[in-house]
mmCIF file of C-alpha atoms in Angstrom:
data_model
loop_
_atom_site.group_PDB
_atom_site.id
_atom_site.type_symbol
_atom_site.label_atom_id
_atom_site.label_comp_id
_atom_site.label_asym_id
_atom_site.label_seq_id
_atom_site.Cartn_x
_atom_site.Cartn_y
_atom_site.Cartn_z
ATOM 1 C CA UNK A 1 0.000 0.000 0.000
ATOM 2 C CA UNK A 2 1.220 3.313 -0.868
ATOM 3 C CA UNK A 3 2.088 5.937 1.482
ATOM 4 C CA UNK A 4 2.240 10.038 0.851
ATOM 5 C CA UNK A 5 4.431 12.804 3.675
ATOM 6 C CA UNK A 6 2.288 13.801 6.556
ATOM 7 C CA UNK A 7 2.758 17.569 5.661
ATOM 8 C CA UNK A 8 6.676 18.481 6.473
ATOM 9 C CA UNK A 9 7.108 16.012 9.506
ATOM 10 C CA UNK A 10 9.161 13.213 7.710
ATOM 11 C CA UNK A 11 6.705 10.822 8.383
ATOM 12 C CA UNK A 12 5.267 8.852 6.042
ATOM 13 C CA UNK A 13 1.266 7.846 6.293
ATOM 14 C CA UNK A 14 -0.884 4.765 4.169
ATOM 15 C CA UNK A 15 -2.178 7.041 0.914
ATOM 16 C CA UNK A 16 -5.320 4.735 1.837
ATOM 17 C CA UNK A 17 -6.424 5.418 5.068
ATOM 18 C CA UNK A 18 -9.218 3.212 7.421
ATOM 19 C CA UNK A 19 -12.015 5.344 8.611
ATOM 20 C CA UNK A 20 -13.938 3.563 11.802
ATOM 21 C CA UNK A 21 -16.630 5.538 12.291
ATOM 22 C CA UNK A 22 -19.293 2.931 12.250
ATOM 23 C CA UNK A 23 -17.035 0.009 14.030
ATOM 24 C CA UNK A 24 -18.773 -0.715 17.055
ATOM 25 C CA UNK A 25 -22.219 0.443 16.431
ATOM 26 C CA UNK A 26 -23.277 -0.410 12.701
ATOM 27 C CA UNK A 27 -20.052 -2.734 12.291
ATOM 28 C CA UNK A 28 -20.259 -5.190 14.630
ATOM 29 C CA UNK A 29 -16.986 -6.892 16.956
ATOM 30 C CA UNK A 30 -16.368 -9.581 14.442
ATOM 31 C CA UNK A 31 -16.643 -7.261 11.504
ATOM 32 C CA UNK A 32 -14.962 -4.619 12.808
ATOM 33 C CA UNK A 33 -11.791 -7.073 13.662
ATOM 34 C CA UNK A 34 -11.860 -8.507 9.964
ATOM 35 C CA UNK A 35 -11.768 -4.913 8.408
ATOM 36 C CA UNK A 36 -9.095 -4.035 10.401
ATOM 37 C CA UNK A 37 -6.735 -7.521 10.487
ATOM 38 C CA UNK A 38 -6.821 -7.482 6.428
ATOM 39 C CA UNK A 39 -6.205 -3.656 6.578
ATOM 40 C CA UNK A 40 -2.938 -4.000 8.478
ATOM 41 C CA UNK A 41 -2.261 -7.502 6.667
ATOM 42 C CA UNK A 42 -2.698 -5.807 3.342
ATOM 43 C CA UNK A 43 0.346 -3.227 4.549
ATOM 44 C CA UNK A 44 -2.233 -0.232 5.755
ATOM 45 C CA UNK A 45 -1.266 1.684 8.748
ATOM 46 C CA UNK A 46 -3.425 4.884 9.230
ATOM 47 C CA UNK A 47 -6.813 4.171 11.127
ATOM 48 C CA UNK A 48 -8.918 7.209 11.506
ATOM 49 C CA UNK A 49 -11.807 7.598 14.735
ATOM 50 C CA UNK A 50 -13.018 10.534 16.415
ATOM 51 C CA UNK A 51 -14.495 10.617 20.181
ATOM 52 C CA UNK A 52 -18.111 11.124 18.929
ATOM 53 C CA UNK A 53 -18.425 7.987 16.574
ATOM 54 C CA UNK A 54 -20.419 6.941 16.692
ATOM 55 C CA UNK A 55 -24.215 8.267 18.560
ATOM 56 C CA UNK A 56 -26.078 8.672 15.213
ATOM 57 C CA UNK A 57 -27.493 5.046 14.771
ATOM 58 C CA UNK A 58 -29.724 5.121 17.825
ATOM 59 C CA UNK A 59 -29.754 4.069 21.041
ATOM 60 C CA UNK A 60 -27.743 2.535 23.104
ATOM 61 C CA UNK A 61 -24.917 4.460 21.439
ATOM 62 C CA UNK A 62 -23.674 7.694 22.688
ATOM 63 C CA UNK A 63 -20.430 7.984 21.242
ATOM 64 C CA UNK A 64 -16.754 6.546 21.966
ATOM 65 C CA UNK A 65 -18.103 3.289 20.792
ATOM 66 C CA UNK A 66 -15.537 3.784 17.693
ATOM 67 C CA UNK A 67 -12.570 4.221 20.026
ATOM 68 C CA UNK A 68 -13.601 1.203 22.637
ATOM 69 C CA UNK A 69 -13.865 -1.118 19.756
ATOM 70 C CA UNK A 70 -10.429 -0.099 18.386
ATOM 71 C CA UNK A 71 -8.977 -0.460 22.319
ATOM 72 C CA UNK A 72 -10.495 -3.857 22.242
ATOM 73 C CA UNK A 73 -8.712 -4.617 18.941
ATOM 74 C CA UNK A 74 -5.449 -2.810 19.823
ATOM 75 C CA UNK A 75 -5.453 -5.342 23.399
ATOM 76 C CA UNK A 76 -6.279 -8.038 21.483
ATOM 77 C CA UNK A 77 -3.641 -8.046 18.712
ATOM 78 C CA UNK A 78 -1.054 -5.711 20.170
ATOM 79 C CA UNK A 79 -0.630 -3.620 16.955
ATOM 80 C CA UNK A 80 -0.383 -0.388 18.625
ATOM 81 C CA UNK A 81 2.987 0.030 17.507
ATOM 82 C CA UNK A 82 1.588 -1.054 13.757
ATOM 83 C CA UNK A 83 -0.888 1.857 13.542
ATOM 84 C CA UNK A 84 -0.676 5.781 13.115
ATOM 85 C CA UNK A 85 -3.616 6.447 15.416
ATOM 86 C CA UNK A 86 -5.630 9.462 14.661
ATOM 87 C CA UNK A 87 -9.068 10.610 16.595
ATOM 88 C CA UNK A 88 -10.535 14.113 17.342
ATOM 89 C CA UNK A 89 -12.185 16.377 19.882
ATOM 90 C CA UNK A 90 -14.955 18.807 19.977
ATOM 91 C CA UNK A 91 -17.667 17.450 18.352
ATOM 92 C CA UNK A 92 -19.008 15.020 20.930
ATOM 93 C CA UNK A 93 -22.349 15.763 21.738
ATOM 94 C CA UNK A 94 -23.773 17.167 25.507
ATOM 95 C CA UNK A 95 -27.359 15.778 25.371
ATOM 96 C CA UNK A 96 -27.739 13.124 22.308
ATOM 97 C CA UNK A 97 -31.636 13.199 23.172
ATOM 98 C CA UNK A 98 -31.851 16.969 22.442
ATOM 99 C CA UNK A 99 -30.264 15.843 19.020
ATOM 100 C CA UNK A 100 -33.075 12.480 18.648
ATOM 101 C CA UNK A 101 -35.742 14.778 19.415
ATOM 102 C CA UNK A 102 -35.286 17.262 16.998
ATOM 103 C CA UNK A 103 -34.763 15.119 13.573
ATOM 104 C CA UNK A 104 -35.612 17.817 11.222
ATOM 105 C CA UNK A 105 -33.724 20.565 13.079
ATOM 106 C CA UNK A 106 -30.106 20.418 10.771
ATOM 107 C CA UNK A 107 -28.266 22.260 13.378
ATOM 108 C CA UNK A 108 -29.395 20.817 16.336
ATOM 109 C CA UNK A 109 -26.163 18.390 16.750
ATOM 110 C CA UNK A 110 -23.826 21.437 16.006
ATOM 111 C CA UNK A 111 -25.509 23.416 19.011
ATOM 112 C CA UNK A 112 -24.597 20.874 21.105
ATOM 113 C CA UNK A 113 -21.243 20.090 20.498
ATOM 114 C CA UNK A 114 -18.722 20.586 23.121
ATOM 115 C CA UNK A 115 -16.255 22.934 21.317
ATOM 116 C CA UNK A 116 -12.267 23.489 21.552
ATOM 117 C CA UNK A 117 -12.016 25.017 24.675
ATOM 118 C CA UNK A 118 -8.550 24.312 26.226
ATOM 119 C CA UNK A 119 -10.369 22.322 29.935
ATOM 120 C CA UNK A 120 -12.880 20.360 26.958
ATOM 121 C CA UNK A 121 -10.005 19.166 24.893
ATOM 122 C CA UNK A 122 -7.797 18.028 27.898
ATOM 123 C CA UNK A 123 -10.474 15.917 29.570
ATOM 124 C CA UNK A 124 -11.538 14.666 25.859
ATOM 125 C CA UNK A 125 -8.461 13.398 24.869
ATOM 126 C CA UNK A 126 -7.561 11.784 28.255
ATOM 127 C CA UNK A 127 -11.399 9.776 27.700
ATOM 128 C CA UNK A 128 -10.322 9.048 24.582
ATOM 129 C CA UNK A 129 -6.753 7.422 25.590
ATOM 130 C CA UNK A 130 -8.780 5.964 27.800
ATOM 131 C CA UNK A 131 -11.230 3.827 25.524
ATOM 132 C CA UNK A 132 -8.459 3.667 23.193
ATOM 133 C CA UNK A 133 -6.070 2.015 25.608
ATOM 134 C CA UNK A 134 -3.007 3.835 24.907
ATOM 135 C CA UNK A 135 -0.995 6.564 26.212
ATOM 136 C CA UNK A 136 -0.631 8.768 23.104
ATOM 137 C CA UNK A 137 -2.553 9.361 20.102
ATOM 138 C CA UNK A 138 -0.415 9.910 16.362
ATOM 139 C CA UNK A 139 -2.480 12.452 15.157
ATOM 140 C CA UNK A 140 -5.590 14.685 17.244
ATOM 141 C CA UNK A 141 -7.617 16.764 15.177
ATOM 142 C CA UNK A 142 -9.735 19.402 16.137
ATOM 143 C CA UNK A 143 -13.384 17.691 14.875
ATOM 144 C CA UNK A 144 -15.323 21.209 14.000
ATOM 145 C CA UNK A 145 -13.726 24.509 13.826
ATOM 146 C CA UNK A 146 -15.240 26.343 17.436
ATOM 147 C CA UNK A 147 -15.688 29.993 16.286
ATOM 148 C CA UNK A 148 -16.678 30.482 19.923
ATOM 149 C CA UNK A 149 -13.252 29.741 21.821
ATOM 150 C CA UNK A 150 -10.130 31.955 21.411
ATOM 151 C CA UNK A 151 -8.196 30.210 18.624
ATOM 152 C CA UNK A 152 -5.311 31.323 21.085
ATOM 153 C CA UNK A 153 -7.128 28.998 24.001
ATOM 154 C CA UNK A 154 -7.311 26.119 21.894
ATOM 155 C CA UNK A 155 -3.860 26.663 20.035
ATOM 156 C CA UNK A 156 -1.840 26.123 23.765
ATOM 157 C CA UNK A 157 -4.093 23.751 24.687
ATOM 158 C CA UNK A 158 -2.662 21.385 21.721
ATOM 159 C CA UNK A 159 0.560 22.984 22.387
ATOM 160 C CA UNK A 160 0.167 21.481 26.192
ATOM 161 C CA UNK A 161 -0.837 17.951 24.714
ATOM 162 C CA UNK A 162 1.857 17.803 22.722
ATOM 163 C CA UNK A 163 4.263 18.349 25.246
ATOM 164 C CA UNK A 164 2.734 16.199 27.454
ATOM 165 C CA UNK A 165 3.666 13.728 24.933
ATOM 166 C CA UNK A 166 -0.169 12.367 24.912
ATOM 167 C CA UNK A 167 -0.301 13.768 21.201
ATOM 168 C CA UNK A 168 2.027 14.040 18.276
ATOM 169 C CA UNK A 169 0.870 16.203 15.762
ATOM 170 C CA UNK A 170 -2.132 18.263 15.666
ATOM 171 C CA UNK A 171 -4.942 18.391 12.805
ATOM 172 C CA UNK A 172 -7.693 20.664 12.220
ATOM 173 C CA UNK A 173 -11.461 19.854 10.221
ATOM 174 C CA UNK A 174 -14.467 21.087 9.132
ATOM 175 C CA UNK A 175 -13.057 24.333 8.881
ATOM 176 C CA UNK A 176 -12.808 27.559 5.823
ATOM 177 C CA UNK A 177 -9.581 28.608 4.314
ATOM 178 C CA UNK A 178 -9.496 31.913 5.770
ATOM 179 C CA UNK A 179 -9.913 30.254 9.680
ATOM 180 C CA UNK A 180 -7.318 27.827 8.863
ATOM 181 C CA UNK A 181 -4.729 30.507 7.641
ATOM 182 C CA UNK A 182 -5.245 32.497 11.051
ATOM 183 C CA UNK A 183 -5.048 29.107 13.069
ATOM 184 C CA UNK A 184 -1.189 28.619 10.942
ATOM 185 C CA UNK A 185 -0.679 32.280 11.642
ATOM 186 C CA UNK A 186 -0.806 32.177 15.335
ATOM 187 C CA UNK A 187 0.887 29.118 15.536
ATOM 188 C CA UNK A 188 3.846 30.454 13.585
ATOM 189 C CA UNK A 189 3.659 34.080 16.015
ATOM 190 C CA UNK A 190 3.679 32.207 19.527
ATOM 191 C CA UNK A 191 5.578 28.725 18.737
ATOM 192 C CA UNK A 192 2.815 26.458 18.849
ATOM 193 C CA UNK A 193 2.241 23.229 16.910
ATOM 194 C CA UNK A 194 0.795 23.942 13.684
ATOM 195 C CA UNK A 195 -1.974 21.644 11.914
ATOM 196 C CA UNK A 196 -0.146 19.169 9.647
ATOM 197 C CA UNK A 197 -3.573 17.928 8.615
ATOM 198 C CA UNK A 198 -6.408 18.494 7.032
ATOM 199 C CA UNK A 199 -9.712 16.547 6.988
ATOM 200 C CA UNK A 200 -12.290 17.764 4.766
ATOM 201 C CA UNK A 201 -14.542 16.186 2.598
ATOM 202 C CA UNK A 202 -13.626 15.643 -0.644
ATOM 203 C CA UNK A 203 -15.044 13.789 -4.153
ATOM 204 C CA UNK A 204 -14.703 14.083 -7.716
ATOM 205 C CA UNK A 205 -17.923 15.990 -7.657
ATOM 206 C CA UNK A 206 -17.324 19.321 -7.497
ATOM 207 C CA UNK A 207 -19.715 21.608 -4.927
ATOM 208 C CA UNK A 208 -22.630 23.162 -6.493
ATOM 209 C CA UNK A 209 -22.061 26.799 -6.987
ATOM 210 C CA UNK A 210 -23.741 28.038 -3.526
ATOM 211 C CA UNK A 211 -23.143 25.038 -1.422
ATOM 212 C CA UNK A 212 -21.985 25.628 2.249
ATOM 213 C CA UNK A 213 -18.311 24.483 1.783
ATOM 214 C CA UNK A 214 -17.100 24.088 5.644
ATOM 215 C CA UNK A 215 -16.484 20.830 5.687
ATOM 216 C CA UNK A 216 -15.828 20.489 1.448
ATOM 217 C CA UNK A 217 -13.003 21.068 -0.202
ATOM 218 C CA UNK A 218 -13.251 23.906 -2.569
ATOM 219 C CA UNK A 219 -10.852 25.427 -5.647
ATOM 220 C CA UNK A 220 -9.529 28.030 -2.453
ATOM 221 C CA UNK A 221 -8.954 25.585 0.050
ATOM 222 C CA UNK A 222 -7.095 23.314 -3.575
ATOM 223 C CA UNK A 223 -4.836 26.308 -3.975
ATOM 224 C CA UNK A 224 -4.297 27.057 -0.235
ATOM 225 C CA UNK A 225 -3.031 22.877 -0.157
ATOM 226 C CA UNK A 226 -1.139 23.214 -3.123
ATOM 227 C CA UNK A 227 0.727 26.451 -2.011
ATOM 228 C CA UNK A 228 1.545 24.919 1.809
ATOM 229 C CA UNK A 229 2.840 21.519 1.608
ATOM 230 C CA UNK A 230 3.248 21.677 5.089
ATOM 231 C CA UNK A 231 -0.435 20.569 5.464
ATOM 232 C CA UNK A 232 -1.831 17.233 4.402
ATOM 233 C CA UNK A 233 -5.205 16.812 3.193
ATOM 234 C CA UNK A 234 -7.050 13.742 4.455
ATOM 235 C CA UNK A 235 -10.350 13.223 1.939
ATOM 236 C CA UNK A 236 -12.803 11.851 3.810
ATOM 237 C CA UNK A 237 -16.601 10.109 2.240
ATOM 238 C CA UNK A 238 -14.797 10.239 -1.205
ATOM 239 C CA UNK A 239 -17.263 8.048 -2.768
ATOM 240 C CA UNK A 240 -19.795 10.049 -1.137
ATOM 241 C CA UNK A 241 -22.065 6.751 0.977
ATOM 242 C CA UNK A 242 -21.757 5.141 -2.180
ATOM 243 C CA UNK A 243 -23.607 7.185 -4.731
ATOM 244 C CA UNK A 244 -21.504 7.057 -7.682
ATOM 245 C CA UNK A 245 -22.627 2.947 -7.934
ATOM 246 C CA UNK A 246 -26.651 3.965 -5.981
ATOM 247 C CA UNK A 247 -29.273 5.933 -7.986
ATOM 248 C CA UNK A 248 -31.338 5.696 -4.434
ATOM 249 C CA UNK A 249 -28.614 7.376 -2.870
ATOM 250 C CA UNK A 250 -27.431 9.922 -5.326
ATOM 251 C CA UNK A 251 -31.220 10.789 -5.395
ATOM 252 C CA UNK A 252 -32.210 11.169 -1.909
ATOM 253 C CA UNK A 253 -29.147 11.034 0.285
ATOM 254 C CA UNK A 254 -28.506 14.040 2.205
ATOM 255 C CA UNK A 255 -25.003 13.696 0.979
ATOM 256 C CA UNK A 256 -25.799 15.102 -2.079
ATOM 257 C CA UNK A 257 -27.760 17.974 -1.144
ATOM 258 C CA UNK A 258 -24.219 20.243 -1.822
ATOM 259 C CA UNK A 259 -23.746 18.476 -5.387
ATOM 260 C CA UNK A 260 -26.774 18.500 -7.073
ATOM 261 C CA UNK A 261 -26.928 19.571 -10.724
ATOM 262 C CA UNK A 262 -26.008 19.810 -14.040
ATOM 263 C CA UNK A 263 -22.347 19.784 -13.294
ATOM 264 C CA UNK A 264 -22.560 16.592 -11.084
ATOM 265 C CA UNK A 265 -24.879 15.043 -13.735
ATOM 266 C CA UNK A 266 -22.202 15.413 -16.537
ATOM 267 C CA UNK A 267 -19.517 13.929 -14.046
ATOM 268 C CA UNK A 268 -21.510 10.952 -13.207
ATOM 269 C CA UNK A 269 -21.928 10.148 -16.561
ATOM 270 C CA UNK A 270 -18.279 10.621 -17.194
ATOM 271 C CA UNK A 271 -17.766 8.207 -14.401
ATOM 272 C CA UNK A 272 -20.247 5.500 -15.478
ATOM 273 C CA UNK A 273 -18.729 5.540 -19.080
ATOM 274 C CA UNK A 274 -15.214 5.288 -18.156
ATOM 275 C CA UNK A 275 -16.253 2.628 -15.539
ATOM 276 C CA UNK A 276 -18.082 0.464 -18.313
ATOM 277 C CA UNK A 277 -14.970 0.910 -20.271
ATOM 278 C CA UNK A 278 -12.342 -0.390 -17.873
ATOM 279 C CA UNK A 279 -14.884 -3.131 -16.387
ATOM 280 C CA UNK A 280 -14.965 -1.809 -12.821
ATOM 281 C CA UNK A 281 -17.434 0.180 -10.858
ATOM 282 C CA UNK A 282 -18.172 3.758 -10.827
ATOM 283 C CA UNK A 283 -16.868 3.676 -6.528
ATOM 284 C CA UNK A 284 -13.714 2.035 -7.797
ATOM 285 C CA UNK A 285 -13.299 4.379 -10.442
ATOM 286 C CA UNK A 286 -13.367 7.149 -8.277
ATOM 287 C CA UNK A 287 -11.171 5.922 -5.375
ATOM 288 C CA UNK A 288 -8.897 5.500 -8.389
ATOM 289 C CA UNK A 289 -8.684 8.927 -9.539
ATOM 290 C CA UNK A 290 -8.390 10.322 -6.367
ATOM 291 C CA UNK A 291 -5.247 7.777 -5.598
ATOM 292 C CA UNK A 292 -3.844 9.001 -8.890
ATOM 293 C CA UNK A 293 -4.187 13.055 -7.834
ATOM 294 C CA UNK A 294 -0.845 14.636 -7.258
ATOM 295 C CA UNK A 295 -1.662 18.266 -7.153
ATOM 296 C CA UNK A 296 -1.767 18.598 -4.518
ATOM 297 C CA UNK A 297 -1.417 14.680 -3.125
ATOM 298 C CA UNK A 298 -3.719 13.333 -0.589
ATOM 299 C CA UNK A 299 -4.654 10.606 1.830
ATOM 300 C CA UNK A 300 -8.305 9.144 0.607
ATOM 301 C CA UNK A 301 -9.843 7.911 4.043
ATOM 302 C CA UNK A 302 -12.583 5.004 3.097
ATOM 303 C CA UNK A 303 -15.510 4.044 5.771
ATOM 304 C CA UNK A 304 -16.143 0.755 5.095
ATOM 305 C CA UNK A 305 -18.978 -0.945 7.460
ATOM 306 C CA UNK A 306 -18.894 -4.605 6.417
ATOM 307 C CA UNK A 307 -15.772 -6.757 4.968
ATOM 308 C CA UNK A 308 -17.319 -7.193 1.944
ATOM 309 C CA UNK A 309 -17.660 -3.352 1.023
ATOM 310 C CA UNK A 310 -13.550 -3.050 2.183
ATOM 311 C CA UNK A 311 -13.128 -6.255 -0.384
ATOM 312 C CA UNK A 312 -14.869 -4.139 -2.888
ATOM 313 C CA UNK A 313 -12.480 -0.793 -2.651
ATOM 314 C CA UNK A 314 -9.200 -3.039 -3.172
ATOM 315 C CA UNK A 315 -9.394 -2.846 -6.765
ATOM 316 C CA UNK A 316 -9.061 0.515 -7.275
ATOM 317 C CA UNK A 317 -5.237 0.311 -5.449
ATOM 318 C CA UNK A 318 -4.487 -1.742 -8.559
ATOM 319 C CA UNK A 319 -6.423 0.329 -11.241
ATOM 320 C CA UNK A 320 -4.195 2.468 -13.164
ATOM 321 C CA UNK A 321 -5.588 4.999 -14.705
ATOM 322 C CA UNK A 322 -3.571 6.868 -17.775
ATOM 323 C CA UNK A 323 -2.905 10.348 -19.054
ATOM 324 C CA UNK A 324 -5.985 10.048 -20.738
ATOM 325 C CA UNK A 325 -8.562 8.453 -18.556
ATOM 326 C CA UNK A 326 -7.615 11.427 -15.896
ATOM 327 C CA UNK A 327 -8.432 13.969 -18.537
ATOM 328 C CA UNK A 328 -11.312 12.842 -19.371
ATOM 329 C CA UNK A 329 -12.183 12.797 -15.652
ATOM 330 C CA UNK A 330 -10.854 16.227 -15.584
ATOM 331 C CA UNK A 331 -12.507 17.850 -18.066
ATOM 332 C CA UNK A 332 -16.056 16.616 -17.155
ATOM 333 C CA UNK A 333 -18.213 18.672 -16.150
ATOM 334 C CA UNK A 334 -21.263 21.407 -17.024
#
């Protein structure tokens, strides 16, 4: 498995990354174990959690079911020194049933999240060592920008961690260009650790002209990557739940709510053709082409929830895609 450079650190992270956001909850023990065993078998090393994953599939869950099942694995293998660990803060939620009772109310889980503030993230990343099982953490990422702490509060906070030793290098998500240039400014002025990653999401559809791009890449945030390789993009639902191989889904899934239209209908069909033509499927295709992107490069983070959907993403590590397939890809659009 390939790797890319975590930013300017010298280390070296899987180009294919393992999100776990539904092991535990929706992917079951035995599952969850088989994912990860044939992900570290197959030469993978960069697992991806958050303290939050996962509360959305109902009761019991609350969160940190994610980051018990991974403890359970890490004890039961011993692979901790196989893995570069990342998980985040400041997204869990304060009162899950405030979020159940209000399902039509979009930012009802955002007004309960538990923000960045410098108290928060200490006691959040000591739970999460905690369920985790381990004394340090590879990566820690900020979940959701917090617009309502001092970016100086949460800067030596992380600053703190680090030199604690209970983190290694900081990461920021779900955050605009303009926040994340301050965030590198004020690290730079006072000495802190600066963000060597980035986790947005990230497709070959592009955002719909209007769409709320916090948490999507956009051509700003592109050029802000490709003009600071000092930060690492980390692309997570890249296949966006599936919809490039699900009419259902690219119909009514909320995921597509910020893609919708006559630029992501021309890219679809660009995707099915080329698809047909090479013999694999339009998912495959995609992981593909964004394994093949080297301007800026990238780490594509895949959620898989059952073995058999990981068993179905392996092809596109093989698939090589030419000159010519990419510009097709590239030029799609309306």
């Amino acid at each position: 498995m390939k790797t890319v450079p975590l930013g300017q650190t010298g280390e070296q992270v899987s180009q294919f990354a393992l999100g776990c956001m539904l092991m535990g909850t929706l992917a079951d023990d035995e599952s969850s174990y088989a994912i990860l065993d044939r992900y570290l078998d197959g030469g993978g090393t960069f697992l991806d959690t958050a303290n939050c994953y996962a509360w959305w599939p109902g009761p019991p869950f609350v969160g940190g079911e994610s980051e018990r099942l991974l403890g359970r694995w890490l004890a039961r293998g011993r692979r901790r020194d196989q893995v570069f660990l990342a998980t985040k803060g400041s997204a869990w939620i304060r009162d899950v049933d405030a979020v159940r009772n209000n399902p039509h109310d979009p930012q009802a889980a955002s007004r309960q999240y538990e923000g960045a503030g410098g108290d928060t993230l200490r006691r959040a990343l000591d739970d999460s060592l905690r369920r985790l099982g381990t004394d340090h953490v590879d990566l820690y990422y900020v979940h959701v920008d917090d617009r309502n702490t001092p970016l100086e509060e949460t800067l030596a906070a992380l600053a703190g961690l680090v030199e604690a030793g209970k983190i290694r290098y900081v990461g920021w998500s779900n955050v605009r260009t303009w926040r994340l240039e301050r965030i590198r400014q004020l690290a730079d002025r006072y000495g802190w650790p600066a963000p060597v990653a980035l986790q947005q999401q990230h497709s070959y559809l592009r955002p719909r002209p209007g769409a709320d791009t916090l948490s999507i890449v956009d051509d700003e945030q592109l050029d802000h990557l490709r003009s600071n390789d000092d930060l690492t993009l980390v692309a997570y639902s890249p296949i966006l739940k599936g919809s490039y191989d699900d009419l259902a889904k690219r119909r009514d899934h909320h995921v597509m709510e910020s893609y919708r239209g006559p630029d992501a209908d021309a890219r679809f069909a660009a995707v099915a053709e080329l698809a047909a033509e090479l013999g694999v499927t339009g998912n495959q295709l995609v992981l593909a082409w964004l394994l093949h992107q080297r301007d800026p490069r990238f780490v594509t983070l895949f959620g898989p929830r059952t073995p058999e959907q990981y068993a179905a993403a392996l092809p596109a590590l093989d698939l090589t895609l030419s000159d010519e397939h990419l510009a097709r890809l590239t030029a799609a659009g309306a």
